[in-house]
Coordinates of C-alpha atoms in Angstrom, one line a residue:
Chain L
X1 CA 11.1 2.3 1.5
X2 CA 8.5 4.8 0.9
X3 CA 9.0 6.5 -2.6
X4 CA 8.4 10.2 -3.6
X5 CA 7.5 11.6 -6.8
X6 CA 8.0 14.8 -7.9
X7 CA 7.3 17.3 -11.0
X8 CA 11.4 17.0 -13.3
X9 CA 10.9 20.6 -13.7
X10 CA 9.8 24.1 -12.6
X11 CA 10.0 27.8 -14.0
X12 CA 9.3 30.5 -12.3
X13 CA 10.2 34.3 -12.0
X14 CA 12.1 36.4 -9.7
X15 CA 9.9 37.6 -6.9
X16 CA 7.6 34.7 -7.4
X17 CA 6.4 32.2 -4.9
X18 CA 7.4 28.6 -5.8
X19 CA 4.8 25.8 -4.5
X20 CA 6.6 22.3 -5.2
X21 CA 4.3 19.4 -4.7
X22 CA 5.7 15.9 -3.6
X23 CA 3.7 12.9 -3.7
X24 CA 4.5 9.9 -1.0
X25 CA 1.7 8.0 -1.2
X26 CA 2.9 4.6 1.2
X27 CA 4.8 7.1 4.1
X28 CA 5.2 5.1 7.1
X29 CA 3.4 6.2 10.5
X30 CA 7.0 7.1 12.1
X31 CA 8.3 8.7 8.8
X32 CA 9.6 12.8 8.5
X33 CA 9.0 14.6 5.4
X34 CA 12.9 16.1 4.7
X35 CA 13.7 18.7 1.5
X36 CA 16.6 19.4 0.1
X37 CA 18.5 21.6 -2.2
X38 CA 21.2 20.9 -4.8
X39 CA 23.5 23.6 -6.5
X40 CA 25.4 22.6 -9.3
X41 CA 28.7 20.8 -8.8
X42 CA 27.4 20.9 -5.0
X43 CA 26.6 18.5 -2.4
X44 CA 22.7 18.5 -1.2
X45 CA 21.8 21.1 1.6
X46 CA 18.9 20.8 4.0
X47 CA 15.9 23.1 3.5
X48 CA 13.1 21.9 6.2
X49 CA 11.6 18.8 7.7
X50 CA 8.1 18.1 9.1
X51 CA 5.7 15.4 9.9
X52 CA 2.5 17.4 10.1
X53 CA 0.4 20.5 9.3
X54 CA 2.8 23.5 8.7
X55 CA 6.2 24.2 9.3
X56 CA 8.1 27.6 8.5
X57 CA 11.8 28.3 9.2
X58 CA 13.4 31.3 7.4
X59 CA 13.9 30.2 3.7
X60 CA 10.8 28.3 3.3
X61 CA 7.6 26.5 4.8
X62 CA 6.7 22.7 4.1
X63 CA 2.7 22.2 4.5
X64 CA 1.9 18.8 5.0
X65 CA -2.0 17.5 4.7
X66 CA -3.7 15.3 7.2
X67 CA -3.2 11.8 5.4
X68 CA 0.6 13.0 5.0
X69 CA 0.5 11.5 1.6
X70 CA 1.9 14.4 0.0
X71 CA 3.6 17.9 1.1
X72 CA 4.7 21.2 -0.2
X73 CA 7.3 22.9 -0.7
X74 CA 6.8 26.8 -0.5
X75 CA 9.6 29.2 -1.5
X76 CA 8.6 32.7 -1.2
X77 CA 9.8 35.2 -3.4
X78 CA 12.5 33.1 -5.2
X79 CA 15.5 35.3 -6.6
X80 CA 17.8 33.4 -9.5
X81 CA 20.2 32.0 -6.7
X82 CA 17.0 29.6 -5.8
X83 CA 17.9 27.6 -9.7
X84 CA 18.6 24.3 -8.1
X85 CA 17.2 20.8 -7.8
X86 CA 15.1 20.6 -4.6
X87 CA 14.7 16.4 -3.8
X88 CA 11.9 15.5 -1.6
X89 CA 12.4 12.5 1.0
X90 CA 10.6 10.5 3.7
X91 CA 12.5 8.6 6.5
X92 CA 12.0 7.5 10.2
X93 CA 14.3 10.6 11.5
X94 CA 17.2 8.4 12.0
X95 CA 18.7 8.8 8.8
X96 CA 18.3 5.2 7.8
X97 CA 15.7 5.3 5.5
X98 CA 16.3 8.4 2.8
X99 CA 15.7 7.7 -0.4
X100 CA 16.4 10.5 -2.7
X101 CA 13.9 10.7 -6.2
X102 CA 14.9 12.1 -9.2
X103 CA 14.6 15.6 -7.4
X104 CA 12.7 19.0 -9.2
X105 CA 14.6 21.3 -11.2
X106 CA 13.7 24.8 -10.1
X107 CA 14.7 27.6 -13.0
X108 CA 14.4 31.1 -12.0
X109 CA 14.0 33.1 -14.7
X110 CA 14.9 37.5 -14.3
Chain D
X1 CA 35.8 25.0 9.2
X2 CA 34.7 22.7 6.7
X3 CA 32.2 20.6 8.3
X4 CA 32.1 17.5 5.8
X5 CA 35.1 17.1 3.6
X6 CA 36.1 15.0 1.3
X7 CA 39.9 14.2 -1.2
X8 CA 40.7 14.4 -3.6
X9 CA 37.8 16.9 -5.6
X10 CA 38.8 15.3 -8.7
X11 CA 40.3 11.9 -9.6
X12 CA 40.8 10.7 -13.0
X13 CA 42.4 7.4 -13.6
X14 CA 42.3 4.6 -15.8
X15 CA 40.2 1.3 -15.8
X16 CA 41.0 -1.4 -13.5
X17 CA 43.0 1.2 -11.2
X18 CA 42.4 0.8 -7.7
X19 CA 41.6 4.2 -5.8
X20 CA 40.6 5.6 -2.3
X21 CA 38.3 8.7 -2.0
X22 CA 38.4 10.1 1.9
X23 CA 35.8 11.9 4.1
X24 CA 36.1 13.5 7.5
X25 CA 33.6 15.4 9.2
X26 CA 33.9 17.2 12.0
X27 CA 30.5 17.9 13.5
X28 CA 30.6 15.0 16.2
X29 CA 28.0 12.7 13.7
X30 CA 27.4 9.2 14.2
X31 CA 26.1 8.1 11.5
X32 CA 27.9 8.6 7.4
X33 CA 27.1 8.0 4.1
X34 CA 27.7 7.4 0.6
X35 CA 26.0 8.2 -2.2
X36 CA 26.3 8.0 -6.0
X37 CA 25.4 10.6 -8.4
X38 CA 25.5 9.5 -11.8
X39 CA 25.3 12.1 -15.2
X40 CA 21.2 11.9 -14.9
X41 CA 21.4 13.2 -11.4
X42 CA 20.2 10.6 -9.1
X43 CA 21.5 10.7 -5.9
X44 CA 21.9 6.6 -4.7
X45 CA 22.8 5.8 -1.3
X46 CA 25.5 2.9 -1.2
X47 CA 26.7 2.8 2.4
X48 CA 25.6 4.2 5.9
X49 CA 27.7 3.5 8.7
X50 CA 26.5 4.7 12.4
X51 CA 29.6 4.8 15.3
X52 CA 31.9 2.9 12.8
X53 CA 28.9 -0.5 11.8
X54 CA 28.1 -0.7 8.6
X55 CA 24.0 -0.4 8.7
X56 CA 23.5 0.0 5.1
X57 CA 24.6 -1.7 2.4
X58 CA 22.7 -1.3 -0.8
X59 CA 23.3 -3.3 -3.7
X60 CA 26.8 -2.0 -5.1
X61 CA 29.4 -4.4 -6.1
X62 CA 31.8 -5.7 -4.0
X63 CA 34.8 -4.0 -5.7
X64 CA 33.4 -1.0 -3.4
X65 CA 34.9 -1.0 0.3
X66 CA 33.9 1.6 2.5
X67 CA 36.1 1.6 5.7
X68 CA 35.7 3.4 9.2
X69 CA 38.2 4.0 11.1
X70 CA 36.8 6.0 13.7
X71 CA 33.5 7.7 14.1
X72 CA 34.5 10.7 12.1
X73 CA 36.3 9.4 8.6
X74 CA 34.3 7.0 6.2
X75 CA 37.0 6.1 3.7
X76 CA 35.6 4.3 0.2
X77 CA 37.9 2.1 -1.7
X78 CA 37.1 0.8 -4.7
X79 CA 39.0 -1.7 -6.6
X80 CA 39.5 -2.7 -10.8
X81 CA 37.5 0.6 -11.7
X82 CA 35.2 0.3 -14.6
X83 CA 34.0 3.1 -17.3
X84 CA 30.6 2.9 -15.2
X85 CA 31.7 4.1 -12.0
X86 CA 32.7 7.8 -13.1
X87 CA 30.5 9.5 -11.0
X88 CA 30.4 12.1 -8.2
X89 CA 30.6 10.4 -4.9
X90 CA 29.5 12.3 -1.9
X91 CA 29.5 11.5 1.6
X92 CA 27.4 13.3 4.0
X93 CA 26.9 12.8 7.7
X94 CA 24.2 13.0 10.0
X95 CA 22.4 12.7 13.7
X96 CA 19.1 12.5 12.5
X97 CA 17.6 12.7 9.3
X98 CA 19.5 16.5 8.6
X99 CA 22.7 15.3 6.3
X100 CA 25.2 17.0 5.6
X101 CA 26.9 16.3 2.3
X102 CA 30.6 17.4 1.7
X103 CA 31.6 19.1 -1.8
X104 CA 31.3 15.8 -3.9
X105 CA 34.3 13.8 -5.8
X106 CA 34.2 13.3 -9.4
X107 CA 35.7 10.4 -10.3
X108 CA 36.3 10.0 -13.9
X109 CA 37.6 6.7 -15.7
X110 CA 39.0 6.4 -18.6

């Protein structure tokens, strides 16, 4: 199962873009790149997923280099309702292969 | 309209009690889970069940029974609770690699 590291922790300010950079050095050929976002006392919630290049949907975008051995995580303009932990994970799109890390804890400070 | 739910929120019972946590979801998914979130945070994947087959089975001890009884409930029993299983349990489901996790149980032994 591939692995992902990630940074524990993050601070940032309100209005502030976030960049959160996850290493997965042995991703598989057929393997996504899937983020995800954990509130307190909260089950995780799905941010984005990619395989290549750039993607952008309306909370965030994911840019992904051409070896795929890493991606990141942009958050643009983070208010303090972005504090959560934000878990990086590869997998083969079928949901059989997620392995959640220890996850990055975002603080948004005012 | 709950998507993924889970009973009861909280459970709180004594060591070598034997204990049921349910999950439904109603979003038509093939495939559930069960993770483990322990007081440090990580999020550990114990069981994955597509159209009612168990597909994964990570290393958990066999006093943990997950049971399907159709495509939409994943039910985990777990027998003779021990002080290291309080934890929040979620269960998510999925059709691809976009989970989606219910509110989380916290399951506390004393």
């Amino acid at each position: 199962l591939a692995k992902t590291t990630q940074p524990i922790s993050m601070d940032s300010y309100e209005g502030q873009e976030v960049n959160i950079t996850c290493s997965h050095n042995n991703i598989a050929t057929n393997d996504y790149i899937t983020w995800y976002q954990q509130f307190p006392s909260q089950g995780p919630r799905f941010i984005i997923q990619g395989y290549k290049t750039k993607v952008t949907n309306e909370v965030a975008s994911l840019f992904i280099p051409a070896d795929r051995k890493s991606s990141t995580l942009s958050l643009p303009r983070v208010s303090l309702s972005d504090t959560a932990v934000y878990y990086c994970l590869v997998g083969d799109g079928y949901g059989n292969k997620l392995v959640f890390g220890a996850g990055t804890i975002l603080r948004v400070k005012s | 309209d709950t998507a993924v739910s889970q009973t009861p929120k909280y459970l709180v019972t004594q060591m070598g009690n034997d204990k049921s946590i349910k999950c439904e979801q109603n979003l038509g998914h093939d495939t559930m889970y069960w993770y483990k979130q322990d007081s440090k945070k990580f999020l550990k994947i114990m069981f994955s069940y597509n159209n009612k087959e168990l597909i994964i089975n990570e290393t958990v001890p066999n006093r943990f029974s997950p049971k399907s009884p159709d495509k939409a409930h994943l039910n985990l029993h777990i027998n003779s609770l021990e002080l290291g299983d309080s934890a929040v349990y979620f269960c998510a489901s999925s059709q691809a690699d976009e989970q989606y996790f219910g509110p989380g149980t916290r399951l506390t032994v004393t």
